[in-house]
Structure formats: structure tokens, C-alpha cells
PDB file of C-alpha atoms in Angstrom:
ATOM      1  CA  MET A   1     101.765  43.465 126.230  1.00  0.00           C
ATOM      2  CA  SER A   2     102.080  42.017 129.707  1.00  0.00           C
ATOM      3  CA  SER A   3      99.218  41.646 132.138  1.00  0.00           C
ATOM      4  CA  ASN A   4     100.816  44.163 134.554  1.00  0.00           C
ATOM      5  CA  ARG A   5      99.192  47.458 135.322  1.00  0.00           C
ATOM      6  CA  HIS A   6      99.796  50.083 132.671  1.00  0.00           C
ATOM      7  CA  GLN A   7      99.879  53.869 132.719  1.00  0.00           C
ATOM      8  CA  ILE A   8      96.733  55.261 131.070  1.00  0.00           C
ATOM      9  CA  LEU A   9      96.244  58.940 130.262  1.00  0.00           C
ATOM     10  CA  VAL A  10      92.589  59.978 129.858  1.00  0.00           C
ATOM     11  CA  PHE A  11      92.529  63.189 127.822  1.00  0.00           C
ATOM     12  CA  ARG A  12      88.786  63.715 127.737  1.00  0.00           C
ATOM     13  CA  GLU A  13      86.405  63.048 130.612  1.00  0.00           C
ATOM     14  CA  LEU A  14      84.915  59.551 130.754  1.00  0.00           C
ATOM     15  CA  PRO A  15      81.650  58.521 132.420  1.00  0.00           C
ATOM     16  CA  GLU A  16      82.329  57.464 135.998  1.00  0.00           C
ATOM     17  CA  ASP A  17      81.494  53.812 135.389  1.00  0.00           C
ATOM     18  CA  GLN A  18      83.940  53.577 132.476  1.00  0.00           C
ATOM     19  CA  LEU A  19      86.694  55.405 134.359  1.00  0.00           C
ATOM     20  CA  ALA A  20      86.211  52.926 137.192  1.00  0.00           C
ATOM     21  CA  ARG A  21      86.766  50.019 134.765  1.00  0.00           C
ATOM     22  CA  LEU A  22      90.134  51.469 133.799  1.00  0.00           C
ATOM     23  CA  GLN A  23      91.136  52.278 137.380  1.00  0.00           C
ATOM     24  CA  ALA A  24      90.359  48.736 138.513  1.00  0.00           C
ATOM     25  CA  ALA A  25      92.961  47.302 136.133  1.00  0.00           C
ATOM     26  CA  HIS A  26      95.506  50.070 135.534  1.00  0.00           C
ATOM     27  CA  ASP A  27      97.019  53.302 136.823  1.00  0.00           C
ATOM     28  CA  VAL A  28      95.049  56.211 135.441  1.00  0.00           C
ATOM     29  CA  THR A  29      95.726  59.929 135.052  1.00  0.00           C
ATOM     30  CA  VAL A  30      92.858  62.173 133.967  1.00  0.00           C
ATOM     31  CA  ALA A  31      94.036  65.416 132.359  1.00  0.00           C
ATOM     32  CA  ASN A  32      92.191  67.310 129.653  1.00  0.00           C
ATOM     33  CA  PRO A  33      94.670  69.452 127.672  1.00  0.00           C
ATOM     34  CA  ARG A  34      91.831  71.752 126.508  1.00  0.00           C
ATOM     35  CA  VAL A  35      91.353  72.881 130.123  1.00  0.00           C
ATOM     36  CA  ALA A  36      94.053  75.369 131.108  1.00  0.00           C
ATOM     37  CA  ALA A  37      94.291  74.070 134.672  1.00  0.00           C
ATOM     38  CA  GLN A  38      94.892  70.501 133.441  1.00  0.00           C
ATOM     39  CA  ARG A  39      97.206  71.167 130.503  1.00  0.00           C
ATOM     40  CA  ASP A  40     100.462  70.910 132.452  1.00  0.00           C
ATOM     41  CA  ALA A  41      99.326  67.642 134.029  1.00  0.00           C
ATOM     42  CA  PHE A  42      98.555  66.215 130.604  1.00  0.00           C
ATOM     43  CA  PHE A  43     102.023  66.944 129.231  1.00  0.00           C
ATOM     44  CA  ALA A  44     103.673  65.831 132.465  1.00  0.00           C
ATOM     45  CA  ALA A  45     101.964  62.428 132.141  1.00  0.00           C
ATOM     46  CA  LEU A  46     102.877  61.881 128.480  1.00  0.00           C
ATOM     47  CA  PRO A  47     106.412  60.483 128.991  1.00  0.00           C
ATOM     48  CA  GLN A  48     105.083  57.600 131.112  1.00  0.00           C
ATOM     49  CA  ALA A  49     101.823  57.049 129.237  1.00  0.00           C
ATOM     50  CA  GLN A  50     101.439  53.654 127.621  1.00  0.00           C
ATOM     51  CA  ALA A  51      97.834  54.260 126.554  1.00  0.00           C
ATOM     52  CA  LEU A  52      95.702  57.271 125.667  1.00  0.00           C
ATOM     53  CA  ILE A  53      91.925  57.466 125.607  1.00  0.00           C
ATOM     54  CA  GLY A  54      89.838  60.487 124.607  1.00  0.00           C
ATOM     55  CA  SER A  55      88.704  62.470 121.585  1.00  0.00           C
ATOM     56  CA  SER A  56      88.611  65.813 119.791  1.00  0.00           C
ATOM     57  CA  TYR A  57      92.218  66.762 120.469  1.00  0.00           C
ATOM     58  CA  PRO A  58      94.874  66.673 117.754  1.00  0.00           C
ATOM     59  CA  ILE A  59      97.557  64.069 118.413  1.00  0.00           C
ATOM     60  CA  THR A  60     100.579  65.329 116.491  1.00  0.00           C
ATOM     61  CA  ASP A  61     104.002  63.882 115.698  1.00  0.00           C
ATOM     62  CA  ALA A  62     105.485  66.338 118.190  1.00  0.00           C
ATOM     63  CA  LEU A  63     103.132  65.066 120.886  1.00  0.00           C
ATOM     64  CA  LEU A  64     104.016  61.464 120.057  1.00  0.00           C
ATOM     65  CA  ASP A  65     107.692  62.337 120.471  1.00  0.00           C
ATOM     66  CA  GLU A  66     106.879  63.201 124.082  1.00  0.00           C
ATOM     67  CA  ALA A  67     105.237  59.805 124.660  1.00  0.00           C
ATOM     68  CA  PRO A  68     107.972  57.237 123.901  1.00  0.00           C
ATOM     69  CA  GLN A  69     106.227  54.454 125.833  1.00  0.00           C
ATOM     70  CA  LEU A  70     102.882  54.863 124.079  1.00  0.00           C
ATOM     71  CA  ARG A  71     101.432  51.640 122.694  1.00  0.00           C
ATOM     72  CA  VAL A  72      97.773  52.353 122.023  1.00  0.00           C
ATOM     73  CA  ILE A  73      95.343  55.221 121.492  1.00  0.00           C
ATOM     74  CA  SER A  74      91.639  54.578 121.971  1.00  0.00           C
ATOM     75  CA  SER A  75      89.564  57.314 120.357  1.00  0.00           C
ATOM     76  CA  ILE A  76      86.010  57.956 121.519  1.00  0.00           C
ATOM     77  CA  SER A  77      84.965  58.602 117.936  1.00  0.00           C
ATOM     78  CA  VAL A  78      84.501  56.977 114.567  1.00  0.00           C
ATOM     79  CA  GLY A  79      86.517  59.570 112.669  1.00  0.00           C
ATOM     80  CA  VAL A  80      90.298  59.465 113.006  1.00  0.00           C
ATOM     81  CA  ASP A  81      91.103  62.888 111.538  1.00  0.00           C
ATOM     82  CA  ASN A  82      92.969  63.944 114.684  1.00  0.00           C
ATOM     83  CA  TYR A  83      95.588  61.204 114.444  1.00  0.00           C
ATOM     84  CA  PRO A  84      98.740  60.948 112.268  1.00  0.00           C
ATOM     85  CA  LEU A  85      97.941  57.502 110.882  1.00  0.00           C
ATOM     86  CA  ALA A  86     101.207  56.891 109.031  1.00  0.00           C
ATOM     87  CA  SER A  87     103.224  57.903 112.087  1.00  0.00           C
ATOM     88  CA  LEU A  88     101.213  55.606 114.337  1.00  0.00           C
ATOM     89  CA  ARG A  89     101.852  52.711 111.976  1.00  0.00           C
ATOM     90  CA  GLU A  90     105.574  53.446 111.788  1.00  0.00           C
ATOM     91  CA  ARG A  91     105.841  53.702 115.569  1.00  0.00           C
ATOM     92  CA  GLY A  92     103.838  50.521 116.134  1.00  0.00           C
ATOM     93  CA  ILE A  93     101.117  52.322 118.076  1.00  0.00           C
ATOM     94  CA  ALA A  94      97.670  50.718 117.817  1.00  0.00           C
ATOM     95  CA  LEU A  95      94.646  52.924 117.130  1.00  0.00           C
ATOM     96  CA  CYS A  96      91.082  52.057 118.143  1.00  0.00           C
ATOM     97  CA  HIS A  97      87.823  53.834 117.372  1.00  0.00           C
ATOM     98  CA  THR A  98      84.081  53.335 117.884  1.00  0.00           C
ATOM     99  CA  PRO A  99      82.308  52.396 114.635  1.00  0.00           C
ATOM    100  CA  GLY A 100      78.760  51.109 114.672  1.00  0.00           C
ATOM    101  CA  VAL A 101      77.497  52.438 117.990  1.00  0.00           C
ATOM    102  CA  LEU A 102      76.715  55.905 116.652  1.00  0.00           C
ATOM    103  CA  THR A 103      75.344  54.932 113.233  1.00  0.00           C
ATOM    104  CA  GLU A 104      71.631  55.240 113.930  1.00  0.00           C
ATOM    105  CA  THR A 105      71.941  58.346 116.105  1.00  0.00           C
ATOM    106  CA  THR A 106      74.027  60.163 113.501  1.00  0.00           C
ATOM    107  CA  ALA A 107      71.572  59.163 110.779  1.00  0.00           C
ATOM    108  CA  ASP A 108      68.760  60.550 112.956  1.00  0.00           C
ATOM    109  CA  THR A 109      70.611  63.855 113.253  1.00  0.00           C
ATOM    110  CA  ILE A 110      71.335  64.137 109.539  1.00  0.00           C
ATOM    111  CA  PHE A 111      67.776  63.318 108.556  1.00  0.00           C
ATOM    112  CA  ALA A 112      66.461  65.771 111.155  1.00  0.00           C
ATOM    113  CA  LEU A 113      68.733  68.419 109.645  1.00  0.00           C
ATOM    114  CA  LEU A 114      67.377  67.607 106.196  1.00  0.00           C
ATOM    115  CA  MET A 115      63.803  67.934 107.461  1.00  0.00           C
ATOM    116  CA  ALA A 116      64.532  71.122 109.395  1.00  0.00           C
ATOM    117  CA  THR A 117      66.172  72.753 106.388  1.00  0.00           C
ATOM    118  CA  SER A 118      63.516  71.803 103.869  1.00  0.00           C
ATOM    119  CA  ARG A 119      60.556  72.699 106.101  1.00  0.00           C
ATOM    120  CA  ARG A 120      62.334  75.789 107.506  1.00  0.00           C
ATOM    121  CA  ILE A 121      61.642  74.597 111.030  1.00  0.00           C
ATOM    122  CA  PRO A 122      64.198  76.687 112.997  1.00  0.00           C
ATOM    123  CA  GLU A 123      63.174  79.839 111.120  1.00  0.00           C
ATOM    124  CA  LEU A 124      59.461  79.277 111.673  1.00  0.00           C
ATOM    125  CA  ALA A 125      59.909  78.265 115.309  1.00  0.00           C
ATOM    126  CA  MET A 126      61.655  81.585 115.868  1.00  0.00           C
ATOM    127  CA  TYR A 127      58.814  83.305 113.963  1.00  0.00           C
ATOM    128  CA  VAL A 128      56.423  82.022 116.611  1.00  0.00           C
ATOM    129  CA  ARG A 129      58.752  82.663 119.536  1.00  0.00           C
ATOM    130  CA  SER A 130      59.366  86.271 118.499  1.00  0.00           C
ATOM    131  CA  GLY A 131      55.617  87.005 118.381  1.00  0.00           C
ATOM    132  CA  GLN A 132      55.412  87.496 114.617  1.00  0.00           C
ATOM    133  CA  TRP A 133      52.717  84.836 114.116  1.00  0.00           C
ATOM    134  CA  GLN A 134      49.622  87.039 113.979  1.00  0.00           C
ATOM    135  CA  ARG A 135      47.738  85.334 111.119  1.00  0.00           C
ATOM    136  CA  ASN A 136      47.983  82.317 108.811  1.00  0.00           C
ATOM    137  CA  ILE A 137      51.353  82.309 107.101  1.00  0.00           C
ATOM    138  CA  GLY A 138      51.653  83.100 103.404  1.00  0.00           C
ATOM    139  CA  GLU A 139      53.632  81.451 100.637  1.00  0.00           C
ATOM    140  CA  GLU A 140      56.731  83.430 101.502  1.00  0.00           C
ATOM    141  CA  LEU A 141      57.105  81.217 104.591  1.00  0.00           C
ATOM    142  CA  PHE A 142      56.189  77.872 103.036  1.00  0.00           C
ATOM    143  CA  GLY A 143      58.728  75.066 103.087  1.00  0.00           C
ATOM    144  CA  TRP A 144      59.181  72.175 100.662  1.00  0.00           C
ATOM    145  CA  ASP A 145      58.160  68.528 100.814  1.00  0.00           C
ATOM    146  CA  VAL A 146      60.631  65.800 101.690  1.00  0.00           C
ATOM    147  CA  HIS A 147      58.531  62.722 100.985  1.00  0.00           C
ATOM    148  CA  GLY A 148      58.655  61.486  97.411  1.00  0.00           C
ATOM    149  CA  LYS A 149      61.747  63.543  96.534  1.00  0.00           C
ATOM    150  CA  THR A 150      65.141  62.252  95.376  1.00  0.00           C
ATOM    151  CA  LEU A 151      67.871  61.825  97.957  1.00  0.00           C
ATOM    152  CA  GLY A 152      71.481  61.639  96.786  1.00  0.00           C
ATOM    153  CA  ILE A 153      73.897  60.100  99.286  1.00  0.00           C
ATOM    154  CA  LEU A 154      77.650  60.581  98.926  1.00  0.00           C
ATOM    155  CA  GLY A 155      79.120  57.618 100.769  1.00  0.00           C
ATOM    156  CA  MET A 156      77.312  54.338 101.384  1.00  0.00           C
ATOM    157  CA  GLY A 157      78.833  53.051 104.573  1.00  0.00           C
ATOM    158  CA  ARG A 158      76.917  52.344 107.773  1.00  0.00           C
ATOM    159  CA  ILE A 159      75.495  55.853 108.109  1.00  0.00           C
ATOM    160  CA  GLY A 160      74.672  56.099 104.401  1.00  0.00           C
ATOM    161  CA  MET A 161      72.737  52.842 104.629  1.00  0.00           C
ATOM    162  CA  ALA A 162      70.886  54.060 107.715  1.00  0.00           C
ATOM    163  CA  LEU A 163      69.933  57.270 105.899  1.00  0.00           C
ATOM    164  CA  ALA A 164      68.782  55.294 102.866  1.00  0.00           C
ATOM    165  CA  ARG A 165      66.489  53.174 105.046  1.00  0.00           C
ATOM    166  CA  ARG A 166      64.869  56.248 106.556  1.00  0.00           C
ATOM    167  CA  ALA A 167      64.412  57.863 103.164  1.00  0.00           C
ATOM    168  CA  ALA A 168      63.312  54.939 101.010  1.00  0.00           C
ATOM    169  CA  LEU A 169      61.311  52.929 103.531  1.00  0.00           C
ATOM    170  CA  GLY A 170      60.013  55.755 105.708  1.00  0.00           C
ATOM    171  CA  PHE A 171      59.494  58.664 103.318  1.00  0.00           C
ATOM    172  CA  GLY A 172      59.030  56.973  99.966  1.00  0.00           C
ATOM    173  CA  MET A 173      62.030  58.772  98.532  1.00  0.00           C
ATOM    174  CA  ARG A 174      63.975  57.768  95.470  1.00  0.00           C
ATOM    175  CA  VAL A 175      67.502  57.117  96.720  1.00  0.00           C
ATOM    176  CA  LEU A 176      70.643  57.486  94.644  1.00  0.00           C
ATOM    177  CA  TYR A 177      74.132  56.956  95.986  1.00  0.00           C
ATOM    178  CA  ASN A 178      77.731  57.334  94.950  1.00  0.00           C
ATOM    179  CA  ASN A 179      80.448  55.373  96.661  1.00  0.00           C
ATOM    180  CA  ARG A 180      83.972  54.135  96.043  1.00  0.00           C
ATOM    181  CA  SER A 181      82.351  50.883  94.923  1.00  0.00           C
ATOM    182  CA  VAL A 182      78.881  49.529  94.234  1.00  0.00           C
ATOM    183  CA  VAL A 183      77.297  47.911  97.284  1.00  0.00           C
ATOM    184  CA  PRO A 184      76.410  44.284  96.411  1.00  0.00           C
ATOM    185  CA  GLU A 185      72.686  43.566  96.397  1.00  0.00           C
ATOM    186  CA  SER A 186      73.316  40.824  98.957  1.00  0.00           C
ATOM    187  CA  GLU A 187      74.476  43.465 101.465  1.00  0.00           C
ATOM    188  CA  LEU A 188      71.534  45.826 100.970  1.00  0.00           C
ATOM    189  CA  GLY A 189      68.965  43.805 102.907  1.00  0.00           C
ATOM    190  CA  THR A 190      65.623  45.631 102.932  1.00  0.00           C
ATOM    191  CA  LEU A 191      67.111  48.243 100.616  1.00  0.00           C
ATOM    192  CA  ALA A 192      67.565  45.795  97.746  1.00  0.00           C
ATOM    193  CA  GLY A 193      65.923  47.362  94.717  1.00  0.00           C
ATOM    194  CA  GLN A 194      65.301  50.587  96.654  1.00  0.00           C
ATOM    195  CA  VAL A 195      68.650  52.355  96.130  1.00  0.00           C
ATOM    196  CA  HIS A 196      70.607  52.929  92.944  1.00  0.00           C
ATOM    197  CA  TYR A 197      74.281  53.550  92.326  1.00  0.00           C
ATOM    198  CA  VAL A 198      74.993  56.451  89.972  1.00  0.00           C
ATOM    199  CA  ALA A 199      78.030  58.436  88.917  1.00  0.00           C
ATOM    200  CA  ARG A 200      78.808  61.448  91.079  1.00  0.00           C
ATOM    201  CA  ASP A 201      77.850  63.978  88.401  1.00  0.00           C
ATOM    202  CA  ALA A 202      74.512  62.260  87.794  1.00  0.00           C
ATOM    203  CA  LEU A 203      73.780  62.357  91.508  1.00  0.00           C
ATOM    204  CA  MET A 204      74.527  66.078  91.633  1.00  0.00           C
ATOM    205  CA  ARG A 205      72.192  66.771  88.725  1.00  0.00           C
ATOM    206  CA  GLU A 206      69.266  64.603  89.829  1.00  0.00           C
ATOM    207  CA  ALA A 207      69.092  64.844  93.616  1.00  0.00           C
ATOM    208  CA  ASP A 208      66.742  67.173  95.462  1.00  0.00           C
ATOM    209  CA  PHE A 209      68.861  66.622  98.573  1.00  0.00           C
ATOM    210  CA  VAL A 210      72.600  65.966  98.391  1.00  0.00           C
ATOM    211  CA  VAL A 211      73.890  64.499 101.650  1.00  0.00           C
ATOM    212  CA  SER A 212      77.552  63.918 102.413  1.00  0.00           C
ATOM    213  CA  VAL A 213      78.557  61.082 104.733  1.00  0.00           C
ATOM    214  CA  VAL A 214      81.980  60.379 103.222  1.00  0.00           C
ATOM    215  CA  PRO A 215      85.159  60.213 105.322  1.00  0.00           C
ATOM    216  CA  SER A 216      87.610  63.076 105.257  1.00  0.00           C
ATOM    217  CA  THR A 217      90.524  62.199 102.964  1.00  0.00           C
ATOM    218  CA  PRO A 218      92.667  64.167 100.527  1.00  0.00           C
ATOM    219  CA  GLU A 219      90.381  62.864  97.772  1.00  0.00           C
ATOM    220  CA  THR A 220      87.179  64.085  99.415  1.00  0.00           C
ATOM    221  CA  LYS A 221      88.402  67.540 100.414  1.00  0.00           C
ATOM    222  CA  HIS A 222      86.009  70.099  98.860  1.00  0.00           C
ATOM    223  CA  LEU A 223      84.078  67.297  97.174  1.00  0.00           C
ATOM    224  CA  LEU A 224      81.171  69.697  97.450  1.00  0.00           C
ATOM    225  CA  GLY A 225      82.651  72.729  95.752  1.00  0.00           C
ATOM    226  CA  ALA A 226      81.905  75.159  92.948  1.00  0.00           C
ATOM    227  CA  ASP A 227      81.767  72.481  90.241  1.00  0.00           C
ATOM    228  CA  ALA A 228      79.334  70.364  92.245  1.00  0.00           C
ATOM    229  CA  PHE A 229      77.064  73.267  93.134  1.00  0.00           C
ATOM    230  CA  ALA A 230      76.956  74.359  89.488  1.00  0.00           C
ATOM    231  CA  MET A 231      75.577  70.938  88.529  1.00  0.00           C
ATOM    232  CA  MET A 232      72.797  70.917  91.110  1.00  0.00           C
ATOM    233  CA  LYS A 233      69.210  71.964  90.669  1.00  0.00           C
ATOM    234  CA  PRO A 234      68.393  75.501  91.866  1.00  0.00           C
ATOM    235  CA  SER A 235      65.975  73.779  94.240  1.00  0.00           C
ATOM    236  CA  ALA A 236      68.617  71.434  95.680  1.00  0.00           C
ATOM    237  CA  ILE A 237      69.431  71.363  99.371  1.00  0.00           C
ATOM    238  CA  VAL A 238      72.916  70.349 100.573  1.00  0.00           C
ATOM    239  CA  ILE A 239      73.420  68.549 103.873  1.00  0.00           C
ATOM    240  CA  ASN A 240      76.824  67.869 105.391  1.00  0.00           C
ATOM    241  CA  GLY A 241      76.981  65.448 108.292  1.00  0.00           C
ATOM    242  CA  SER A 242      80.461  64.044 107.713  1.00  0.00           C
ATOM    243  CA  ARG A 243      83.428  66.414 108.036  1.00  0.00           C
ATOM    244  CA  GLY A 244      83.742  70.137 107.432  1.00  0.00           C
ATOM    245  CA  ALA A 245      86.529  69.761 104.881  1.00  0.00           C
ATOM    246  CA  ILE A 246      84.135  68.043 102.468  1.00  0.00           C
ATOM    247  CA  VAL A 247      82.460  71.388 101.718  1.00  0.00           C
ATOM    248  CA  ASP A 248      84.198  74.377 100.173  1.00  0.00           C
ATOM    249  CA  GLU A 249      82.492  76.932 102.407  1.00  0.00           C
ATOM    250  CA  ALA A 250      83.326  79.947 100.233  1.00  0.00           C
ATOM    251  CA  ALA A 251      81.860  78.172  97.190  1.00  0.00           C
ATOM    252  CA  LEU A 252      78.810  77.176  99.220  1.00  0.00           C
ATOM    253  CA  LEU A 253      78.168  80.764 100.255  1.00  0.00           C
ATOM    254  CA  HIS A 254      78.483  81.880  96.647  1.00  0.00           C
ATOM    255  CA  ALA A 255      76.057  79.163  95.524  1.00  0.00           C
ATOM    256  CA  LEU A 256      73.526  80.216  98.150  1.00  0.00           C
ATOM    257  CA  ASP A 257      73.887  83.925  97.452  1.00  0.00           C
ATOM    258  CA  THR A 258      73.485  83.456  93.686  1.00  0.00           C
ATOM    259  CA  ASP A 259      70.557  81.007  94.003  1.00  0.00           C
ATOM    260  CA  GLN A 260      72.502  78.121  92.477  1.00  0.00           C
ATOM    261  CA  ILE A 261      71.060  75.988  95.277  1.00  0.00           C
ATOM    262  CA  ARG A 262      68.170  76.519  97.680  1.00  0.00           C
ATOM    263  CA  ALA A 263      69.635  75.919 101.125  1.00  0.00           C
ATOM    264  CA  ALA A 264      72.162  74.052 103.233  1.00  0.00           C
ATOM    265  CA  GLY A 265      72.051  72.141 106.501  1.00  0.00           C
ATOM    266  CA  LEU A 266      75.415  71.783 108.234  1.00  0.00           C
ATOM    267  CA  ASP A 267      76.461  69.893 111.347  1.00  0.00           C
ATOM    268  CA  VAL A 268      80.196  70.175 110.641  1.00  0.00           C
ATOM    269  CA  PHE A 269      82.503  72.985 109.582  1.00  0.00           C
ATOM    270  CA  ALA A 270      86.036  73.609 108.406  1.00  0.00           C
ATOM    271  CA  THR A 271      86.776  75.349 111.718  1.00  0.00           C
ATOM    272  CA  GLU A 272      85.002  74.245 114.884  1.00  0.00           C
ATOM    273  CA  PRO A 273      83.516  75.832 116.861  1.00  0.00           C
ATOM    274  CA  LEU A 274      82.193  77.912 113.996  1.00  0.00           C
ATOM    275  CA  PRO A 275      83.818  81.352 114.228  1.00  0.00           C
ATOM    276  CA  VAL A 276      81.446  84.117 115.283  1.00  0.00           C
ATOM    277  CA  GLU A 277      82.358  86.092 112.176  1.00  0.00           C
ATOM    278  CA  SER A 278      81.476  83.229 109.790  1.00  0.00           C
ATOM    279  CA  PRO A 279      78.652  84.207 107.397  1.00  0.00           C
ATOM    280  CA  LEU A 280      77.330  80.641 107.734  1.00  0.00           C
ATOM    281  CA  ARG A 281      76.289  81.337 111.322  1.00  0.00           C
ATOM    282  CA  THR A 282      73.553  83.805 110.405  1.00  0.00           C
ATOM    283  CA  HIS A 283      72.880  83.064 106.739  1.00  0.00           C
ATOM    284  CA  ALA A 284      69.136  82.981 106.026  1.00  0.00           C
ATOM    285  CA  LYS A 285      69.492  79.845 103.877  1.00  0.00           C
ATOM    286  CA  VAL A 286      71.607  77.851 106.326  1.00  0.00           C
ATOM    287  CA  VAL A 287      70.596  75.671 109.253  1.00  0.00           C
ATOM    288  CA  ALA A 288      73.748  75.248 111.337  1.00  0.00           C
ATOM    289  CA  LEU A 289      74.214  72.829 114.240  1.00  0.00           C
ATOM    290  CA  PRO A 290      77.166  72.555 116.671  1.00  0.00           C
ATOM    291  CA  HIS A 291      78.447  69.143 115.496  1.00  0.00           C
ATOM    292  CA  ILE A 292      75.827  67.113 117.375  1.00  0.00           C
ATOM    293  CA  GLY A 293      75.726  64.029 115.136  1.00  0.00           C
ATOM    294  CA  SER A 294      76.189  61.527 117.976  1.00  0.00           C
ATOM    295  CA  ALA A 295      75.359  63.861 120.861  1.00  0.00           C
ATOM    296  CA  THR A 296      72.764  61.938 122.820  1.00  0.00           C
ATOM    297  CA  HIS A 297      73.200  60.633 126.345  1.00  0.00           C
ATOM    298  CA  GLU A 298      72.753  57.034 125.240  1.00  0.00           C
ATOM    299  CA  THR A 299      75.102  57.103 122.276  1.00  0.00           C
ATOM    300  CA  ARG A 300      77.916  59.050 123.907  1.00  0.00           C
ATOM    301  CA  HIS A 301      77.905  56.581 126.800  1.00  0.00           C
ATOM    302  CA  ALA A 302      77.947  53.656 124.372  1.00  0.00           C
ATOM    303  CA  MET A 303      80.914  55.220 122.568  1.00  0.00           C
ATOM    304  CA  ALA A 304      82.814  55.677 125.827  1.00  0.00           C
ATOM    305  CA  GLU A 305      82.024  52.093 126.813  1.00  0.00           C
ATOM    306  CA  MET A 306      83.331  50.743 123.500  1.00  0.00           C
ATOM    307  CA  ALA A 307      86.459  52.909 123.664  1.00  0.00           C
ATOM    308  CA  THR A 308      87.146  51.672 127.190  1.00  0.00           C
ATOM    309  CA  SER A 309      86.662  48.063 126.131  1.00  0.00           C
ATOM    310  CA  ASN A 310      88.958  48.590 123.141  1.00  0.00           C
ATOM    311  CA  LEU A 311      91.706  49.921 125.396  1.00  0.00           C
ATOM    312  CA  LEU A 312      91.383  47.145 127.956  1.00  0.00           C
ATOM    313  CA  GLN A 313      91.429  44.521 125.217  1.00  0.00           C
ATOM    314  CA  VAL A 314      94.631  45.864 123.679  1.00  0.00           C
ATOM    315  CA  LEU A 315      96.353  46.138 127.055  1.00  0.00           C
ATOM    316  CA  ALA A 316      95.345  42.535 127.772  1.00  0.00           C
ATOM    317  CA  GLY A 317      96.920  41.389 124.522  1.00  0.00           C
ATOM    318  CA  GLU A 318      93.560  40.779 122.889  1.00  0.00           C
ATOM    319  CA  LYS A 319      92.195  41.938 119.545  1.00  0.00           C
ATOM    320  CA  PRO A 320      89.953  44.966 120.122  1.00  0.00           C
ATOM    321  CA  ALA A 321      86.455  45.062 118.683  1.00  0.00           C
ATOM    322  CA  GLY A 322      87.097  48.565 117.361  1.00  0.00           C
ATOM    323  CA  GLY A 323      90.639  48.277 116.093  1.00  0.00           C
ATOM    324  CA  PHE A 324      91.487  50.651 113.234  1.00  0.00           C
ATOM    325  CA  ASP A 325      93.422  49.216 110.305  1.00  0.00           C
ATOM    326  CA  LEU A 326      96.568  51.294 109.894  1.00  0.00           C
ATOM    327  CA  SER A 327      98.020  49.098 107.160  1.00  0.00           C
ATOM    328  CA  GLN A 328      96.826  51.418 104.384  1.00  0.00           C
ATOM    329  CA  ALA A 329      97.887  54.637 106.104  1.00  0.00           C
TER     330      ALA A 329
END
């Protein structure tokens, strides 16, 4: 690409300092298609747009047809579920994302969800808030220990490794993992000798906590389904911090209602926001969060900063730090 100013379409609000970086070098239109008053402006800007930056809005083939000059999309996210990867590759459109910057924050969220589910923290906090705490609680309100238990991690990428460190080094947990491949000991660092690769079925049978941090692919859809729940201990707790499609929600509800598993902690869902009529919203054995994995002030700003840098690098003809490899799409 040339060094001339380019037409950038921002389809989700950026922090002011990052928007200013773009405006200093290029011509920028800010239009969020989720906001009714901005939707027309978004589609009006598409034909001239050479670059898109934003997140959480599906970019379809039909939308790409309306953006013939598009050369790059910079997503303020790690996941790329909202993008037609094969189409981007065929059209020669670069895709960038923000790996790394949200690893520790997302691991914090997932581990907090694990703790909250096992110790029944939201339920007991509401018990106090509603005025029901009149005497020492009885066994019917006890939770279950986390320390010393067995954690099973599905997916051993950056977030899986961060979870394993918290569990093994902080809580003395036995950590099992299943991944597309065994992580070499040389890459485990302080986790060397602390985590163990096992087959998926063995992980399901042995883990006290089964945590999903796998990407959403056709192969991982409903990875946690009826067969998986049937293999788990009745005392097992399921945590999903990856993508909603990983869990078969109907099978999960059946497993909870029939005491196949103890509880579930969910930060992601098949449909988001979670529909009001979903039984998961009010289920006594479910702790549900509104997809807050990376939702801290510090991390969201760092993601926006990386996404902005990615876009500027591509438009300058440079290799972006967060370029996504579309060669396998």
C-alpha cells in the first residue's frame, strides 16, 4: 500500500487517544452499525473504506461485496469468529487481531468463575444481601474446595497456560490438559513437571473442574456435549471461557438437572446476549457472566492500542504485530 492517506471505517468506538492516532495519519469515519442512528452512515462509508477496525459485529460475504476497496480488517479481539476467513484470503484482505494482551485478564476471569461456582459465591452473597443470614449457615449452603483438586484444561494455548500457572503454582492443583498436540517441556517454563497431557476422555473422567479455552472451530462445536457430561464425575464443575458453541447448552441443562455434574460457570453462550427466556440465566447450578473475559479498563485499552497499531502498520506496508494467518482458512 502507498503512504497516502487511506479511508478508515471505525465500526466500534475507540478510546480517544487511539482514534487520534488514526486521524493523524488517515481519513476516518466512525459509525457503529449496532446503533440505529449510525447504521446508514456505516453502510454509506463501506464502498470507499480501505480499512475496518472494530469488533463484535459479523462481517459477512455480502458486506464485503459492498466494500470493494477494502484491504485490511483490524479486529479488537483475539477470536475471529465474526470474519469469513476463506473469503478474506480469496479477496486478498488482511486480517489482524489482538493475541497476548488479554491472556492474563481472561485467565483471571475464568479462574474467578471457577472459584465463584465452586464456593457458591454469587448465591451466598445474595443470601446476605437479601437478609436471609440470621445464623451460622448449615451444610446445605456449603461450597467445595478448589485447592488440591484436579483441573482439566481443554486447550493449552496462552490462556490455558495462564490458567495452569494459577492452578498448579497458586492452588496446588493437579493439572491435566488436552490439546491438539503435546506442549514440549521446553515451552512449559515453571510448569514443567506440573501439568500432564492426557486423552480427552481421561480428562473428562478424572477432572474435578473441566475448563474449556479452545477456539471455536467445526471440530470443537459441542465438544462439551452429552457424551462428555456422561463421562464426568457427578461432582464435576464445567467452566466455559472460550466460545459458546463449545457447549451443547441443551445437553448441559440435562446434565445439571439429572445430577450428572455438579455445576457450571459460563462466560460465553451460543446466543449473546443470553436470551431472557434461557433456563441458564436463572438455573440454581449455573453462574452466568455477560462475556466479561477481557473486560477491564486496562486490558480493553491495550487491545484497542494493539488493534490501532496493527492497522497503521498494514497501511504503512509493514508487517503487523497481530497479523492473523489466513493461509489455512
